[in-house]
Tab-separated table of C-alpha atoms in Angstrom:
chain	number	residue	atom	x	y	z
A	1310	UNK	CA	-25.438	48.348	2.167
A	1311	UNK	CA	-23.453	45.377	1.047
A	1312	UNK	CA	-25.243	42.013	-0.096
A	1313	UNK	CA	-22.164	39.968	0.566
A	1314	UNK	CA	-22.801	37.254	2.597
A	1315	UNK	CA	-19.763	35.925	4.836
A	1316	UNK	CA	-19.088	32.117	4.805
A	1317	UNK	CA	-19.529	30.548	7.346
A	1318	UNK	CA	-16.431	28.097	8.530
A	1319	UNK	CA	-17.441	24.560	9.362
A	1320	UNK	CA	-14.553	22.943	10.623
A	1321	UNK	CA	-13.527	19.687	8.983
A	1322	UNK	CA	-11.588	18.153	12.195
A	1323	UNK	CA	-11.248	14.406	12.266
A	1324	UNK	CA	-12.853	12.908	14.546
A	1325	UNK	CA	-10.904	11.875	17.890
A	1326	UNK	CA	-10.201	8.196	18.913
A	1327	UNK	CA	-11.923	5.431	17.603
A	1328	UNK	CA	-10.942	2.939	14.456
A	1329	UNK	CA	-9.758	5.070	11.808
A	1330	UNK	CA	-7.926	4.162	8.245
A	1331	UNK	CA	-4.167	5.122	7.397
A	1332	UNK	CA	-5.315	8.453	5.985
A	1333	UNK	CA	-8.085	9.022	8.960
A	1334	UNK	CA	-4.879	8.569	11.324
A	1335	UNK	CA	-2.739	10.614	9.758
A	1336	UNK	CA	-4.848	13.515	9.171
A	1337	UNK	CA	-6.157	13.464	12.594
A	1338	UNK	CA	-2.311	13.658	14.119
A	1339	UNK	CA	-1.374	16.797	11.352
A	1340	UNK	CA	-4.561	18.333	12.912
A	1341	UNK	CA	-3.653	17.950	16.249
A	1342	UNK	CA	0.428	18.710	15.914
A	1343	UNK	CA	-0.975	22.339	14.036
A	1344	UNK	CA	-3.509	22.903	16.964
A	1345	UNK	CA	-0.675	22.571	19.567
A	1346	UNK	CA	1.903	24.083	17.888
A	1347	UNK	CA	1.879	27.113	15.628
A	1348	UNK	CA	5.010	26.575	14.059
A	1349	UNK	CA	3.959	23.248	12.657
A	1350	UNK	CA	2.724	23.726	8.654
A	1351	UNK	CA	2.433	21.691	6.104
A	1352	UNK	CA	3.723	22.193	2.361
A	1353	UNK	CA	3.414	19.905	-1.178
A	1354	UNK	CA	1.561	19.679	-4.137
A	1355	UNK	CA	-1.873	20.135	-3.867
A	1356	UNK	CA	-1.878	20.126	-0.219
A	1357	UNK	CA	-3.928	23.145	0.024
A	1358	UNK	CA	-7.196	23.288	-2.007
A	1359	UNK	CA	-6.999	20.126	-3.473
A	1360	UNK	CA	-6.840	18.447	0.435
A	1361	UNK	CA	-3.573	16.128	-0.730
A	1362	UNK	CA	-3.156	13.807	-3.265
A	1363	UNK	CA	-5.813	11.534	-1.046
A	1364	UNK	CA	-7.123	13.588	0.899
A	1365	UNK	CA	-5.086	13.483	3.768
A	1366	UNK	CA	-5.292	17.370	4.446
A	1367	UNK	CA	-8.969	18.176	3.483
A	1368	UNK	CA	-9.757	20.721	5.510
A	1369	UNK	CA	-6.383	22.293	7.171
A	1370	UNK	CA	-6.545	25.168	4.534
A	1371	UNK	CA	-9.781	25.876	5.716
A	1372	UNK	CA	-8.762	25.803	9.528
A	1373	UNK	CA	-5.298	27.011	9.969
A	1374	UNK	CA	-5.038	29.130	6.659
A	1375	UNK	CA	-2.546	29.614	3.972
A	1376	UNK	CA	0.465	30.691	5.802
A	1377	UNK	CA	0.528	26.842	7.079
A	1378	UNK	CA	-0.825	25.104	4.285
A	1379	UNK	CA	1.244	26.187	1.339
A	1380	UNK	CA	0.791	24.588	-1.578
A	1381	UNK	CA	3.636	24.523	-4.064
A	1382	UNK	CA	4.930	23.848	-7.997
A	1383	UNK	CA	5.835	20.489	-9.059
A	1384	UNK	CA	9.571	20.682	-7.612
A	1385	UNK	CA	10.334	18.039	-4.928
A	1386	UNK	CA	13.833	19.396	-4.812
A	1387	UNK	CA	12.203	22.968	-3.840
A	1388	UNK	CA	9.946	21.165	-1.313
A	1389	UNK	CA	12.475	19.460	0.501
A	1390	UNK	CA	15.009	22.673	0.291
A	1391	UNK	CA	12.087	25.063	1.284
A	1392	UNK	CA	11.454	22.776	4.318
A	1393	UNK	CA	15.027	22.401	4.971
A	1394	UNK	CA	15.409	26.191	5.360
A	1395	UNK	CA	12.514	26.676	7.223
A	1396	UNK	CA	13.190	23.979	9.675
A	1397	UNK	CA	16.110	25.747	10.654
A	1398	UNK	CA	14.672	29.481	10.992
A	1399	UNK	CA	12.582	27.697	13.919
A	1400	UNK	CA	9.477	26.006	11.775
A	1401	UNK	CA	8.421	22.610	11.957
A	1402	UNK	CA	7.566	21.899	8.389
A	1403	UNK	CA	5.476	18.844	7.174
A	1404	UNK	CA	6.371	18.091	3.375
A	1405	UNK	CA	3.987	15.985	1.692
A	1406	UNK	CA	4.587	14.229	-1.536
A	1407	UNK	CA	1.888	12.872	-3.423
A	1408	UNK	CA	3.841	9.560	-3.969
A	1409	UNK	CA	7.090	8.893	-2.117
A	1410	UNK	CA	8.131	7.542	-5.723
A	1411	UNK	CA	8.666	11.878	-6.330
A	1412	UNK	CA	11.048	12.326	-3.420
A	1413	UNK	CA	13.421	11.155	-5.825
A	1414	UNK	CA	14.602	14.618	-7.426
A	1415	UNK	CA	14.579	16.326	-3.528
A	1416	UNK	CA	16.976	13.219	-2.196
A	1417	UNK	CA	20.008	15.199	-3.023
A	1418	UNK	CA	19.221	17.630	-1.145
A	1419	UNK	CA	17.693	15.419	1.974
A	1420	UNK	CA	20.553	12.798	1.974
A	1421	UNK	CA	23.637	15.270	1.331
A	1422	UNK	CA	21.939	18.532	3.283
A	1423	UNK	CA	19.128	17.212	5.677
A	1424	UNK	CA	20.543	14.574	6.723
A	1425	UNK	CA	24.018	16.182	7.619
A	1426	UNK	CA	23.202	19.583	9.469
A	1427	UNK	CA	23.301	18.248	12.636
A	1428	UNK	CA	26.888	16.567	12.308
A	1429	UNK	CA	28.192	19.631	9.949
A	1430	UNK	CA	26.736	22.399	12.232
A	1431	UNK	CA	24.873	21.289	15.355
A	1432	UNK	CA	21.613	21.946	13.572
A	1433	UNK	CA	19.077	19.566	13.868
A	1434	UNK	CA	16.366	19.823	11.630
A	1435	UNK	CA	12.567	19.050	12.619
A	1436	UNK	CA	11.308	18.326	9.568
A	1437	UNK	CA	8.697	15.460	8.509
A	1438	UNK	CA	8.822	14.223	5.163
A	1439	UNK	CA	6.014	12.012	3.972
A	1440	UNK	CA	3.855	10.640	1.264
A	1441	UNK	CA	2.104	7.074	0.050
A	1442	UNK	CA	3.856	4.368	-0.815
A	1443	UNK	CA	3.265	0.590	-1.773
A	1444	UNK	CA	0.573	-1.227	-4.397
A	1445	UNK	CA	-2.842	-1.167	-4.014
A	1446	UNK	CA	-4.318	1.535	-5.658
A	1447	UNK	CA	-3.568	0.808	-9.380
A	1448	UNK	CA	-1.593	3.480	-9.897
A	1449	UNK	CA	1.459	1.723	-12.024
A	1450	UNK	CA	5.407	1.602	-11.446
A	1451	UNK	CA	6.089	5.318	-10.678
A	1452	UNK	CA	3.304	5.365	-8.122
A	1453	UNK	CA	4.155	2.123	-6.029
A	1454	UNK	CA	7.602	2.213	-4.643
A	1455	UNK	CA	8.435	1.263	-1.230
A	1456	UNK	CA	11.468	3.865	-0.293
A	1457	UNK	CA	11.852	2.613	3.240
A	1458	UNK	CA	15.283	1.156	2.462
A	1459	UNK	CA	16.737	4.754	0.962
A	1460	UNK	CA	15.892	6.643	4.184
A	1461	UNK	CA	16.935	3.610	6.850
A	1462	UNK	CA	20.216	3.458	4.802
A	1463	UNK	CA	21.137	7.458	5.193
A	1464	UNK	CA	22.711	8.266	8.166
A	1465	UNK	CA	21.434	11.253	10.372
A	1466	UNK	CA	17.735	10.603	9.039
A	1467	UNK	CA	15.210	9.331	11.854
């Protein structure tokens, strides 16, 4: 007779509606996009056990499991190329970067591939890419950049 107890799973979901914060918000809405669509997943650094650099996806390993919460080595470039690829086999891939400051290394490969599928080949590519940016939390000049002029300046990014 085994002695191994099974774990129980207590679901971490955000709570619905209300006031929430930034990460509150954006948790809830990867929660809900994964519940309504199975091809939605989510891949970055610590996005897995650790629940995201804050927190932002505590719990989704737990709930949807590890084919959809992937985390992944400290290579931007291979995020954005592994979500890339996957975004055109059908996927809807949400890459997370603990700072937007690390996008950096991956924006060849967003600006000159990403960017251009749908004008080289008809290809659109569903594909979120997202991470903090901004002051506020101490965290010193490669942890505070505001990208938003980068991405609004590359055509074929939304």
């Amino acid at each position: 007779m085994s002695t191994a107890t099974k774990k129980e799973h207590k679901s971490n979901r955000p709570q619905r509606g209300g006031v929430a914060t930034f990460v509150e918000a954006i948790r809830q809405g990867l929660w809900e996009e994964m519940e309504r669509d199975p091809t939605v997943f989510i891949i970055g650094e610590d996005v897995g056990l650790y629940g995201g650099a804050f927190k932002v996806t505590d719990g989704l390993l737990d709930e949807f499991g590890e084919g959809r919460v992937i985390d992944t080595p400290i290579s931007e470039a291979a995020i954005v190329g592994a979500a890339c690829g996957a975004a055109l086999l059908g996927m809807r891939p949400v890459a997370e970067f603990q700072f937007i400051d690390f996008i950096s290394p991956g924006f060849d490969m967003l600006t000159n591939y990403a960017a251009k599928c749908r004008y080289r080949w008809g290809a659109g590519l569903p594909t979120v890419f997202r991470g903090p940016c901004g002051a506020g939390v101490h965290s010193g000049p490669f942890h505070s950049l505001n990208a938003e002029a980068m991405f609004l300046n590359t055509a074929g990014l939304k």
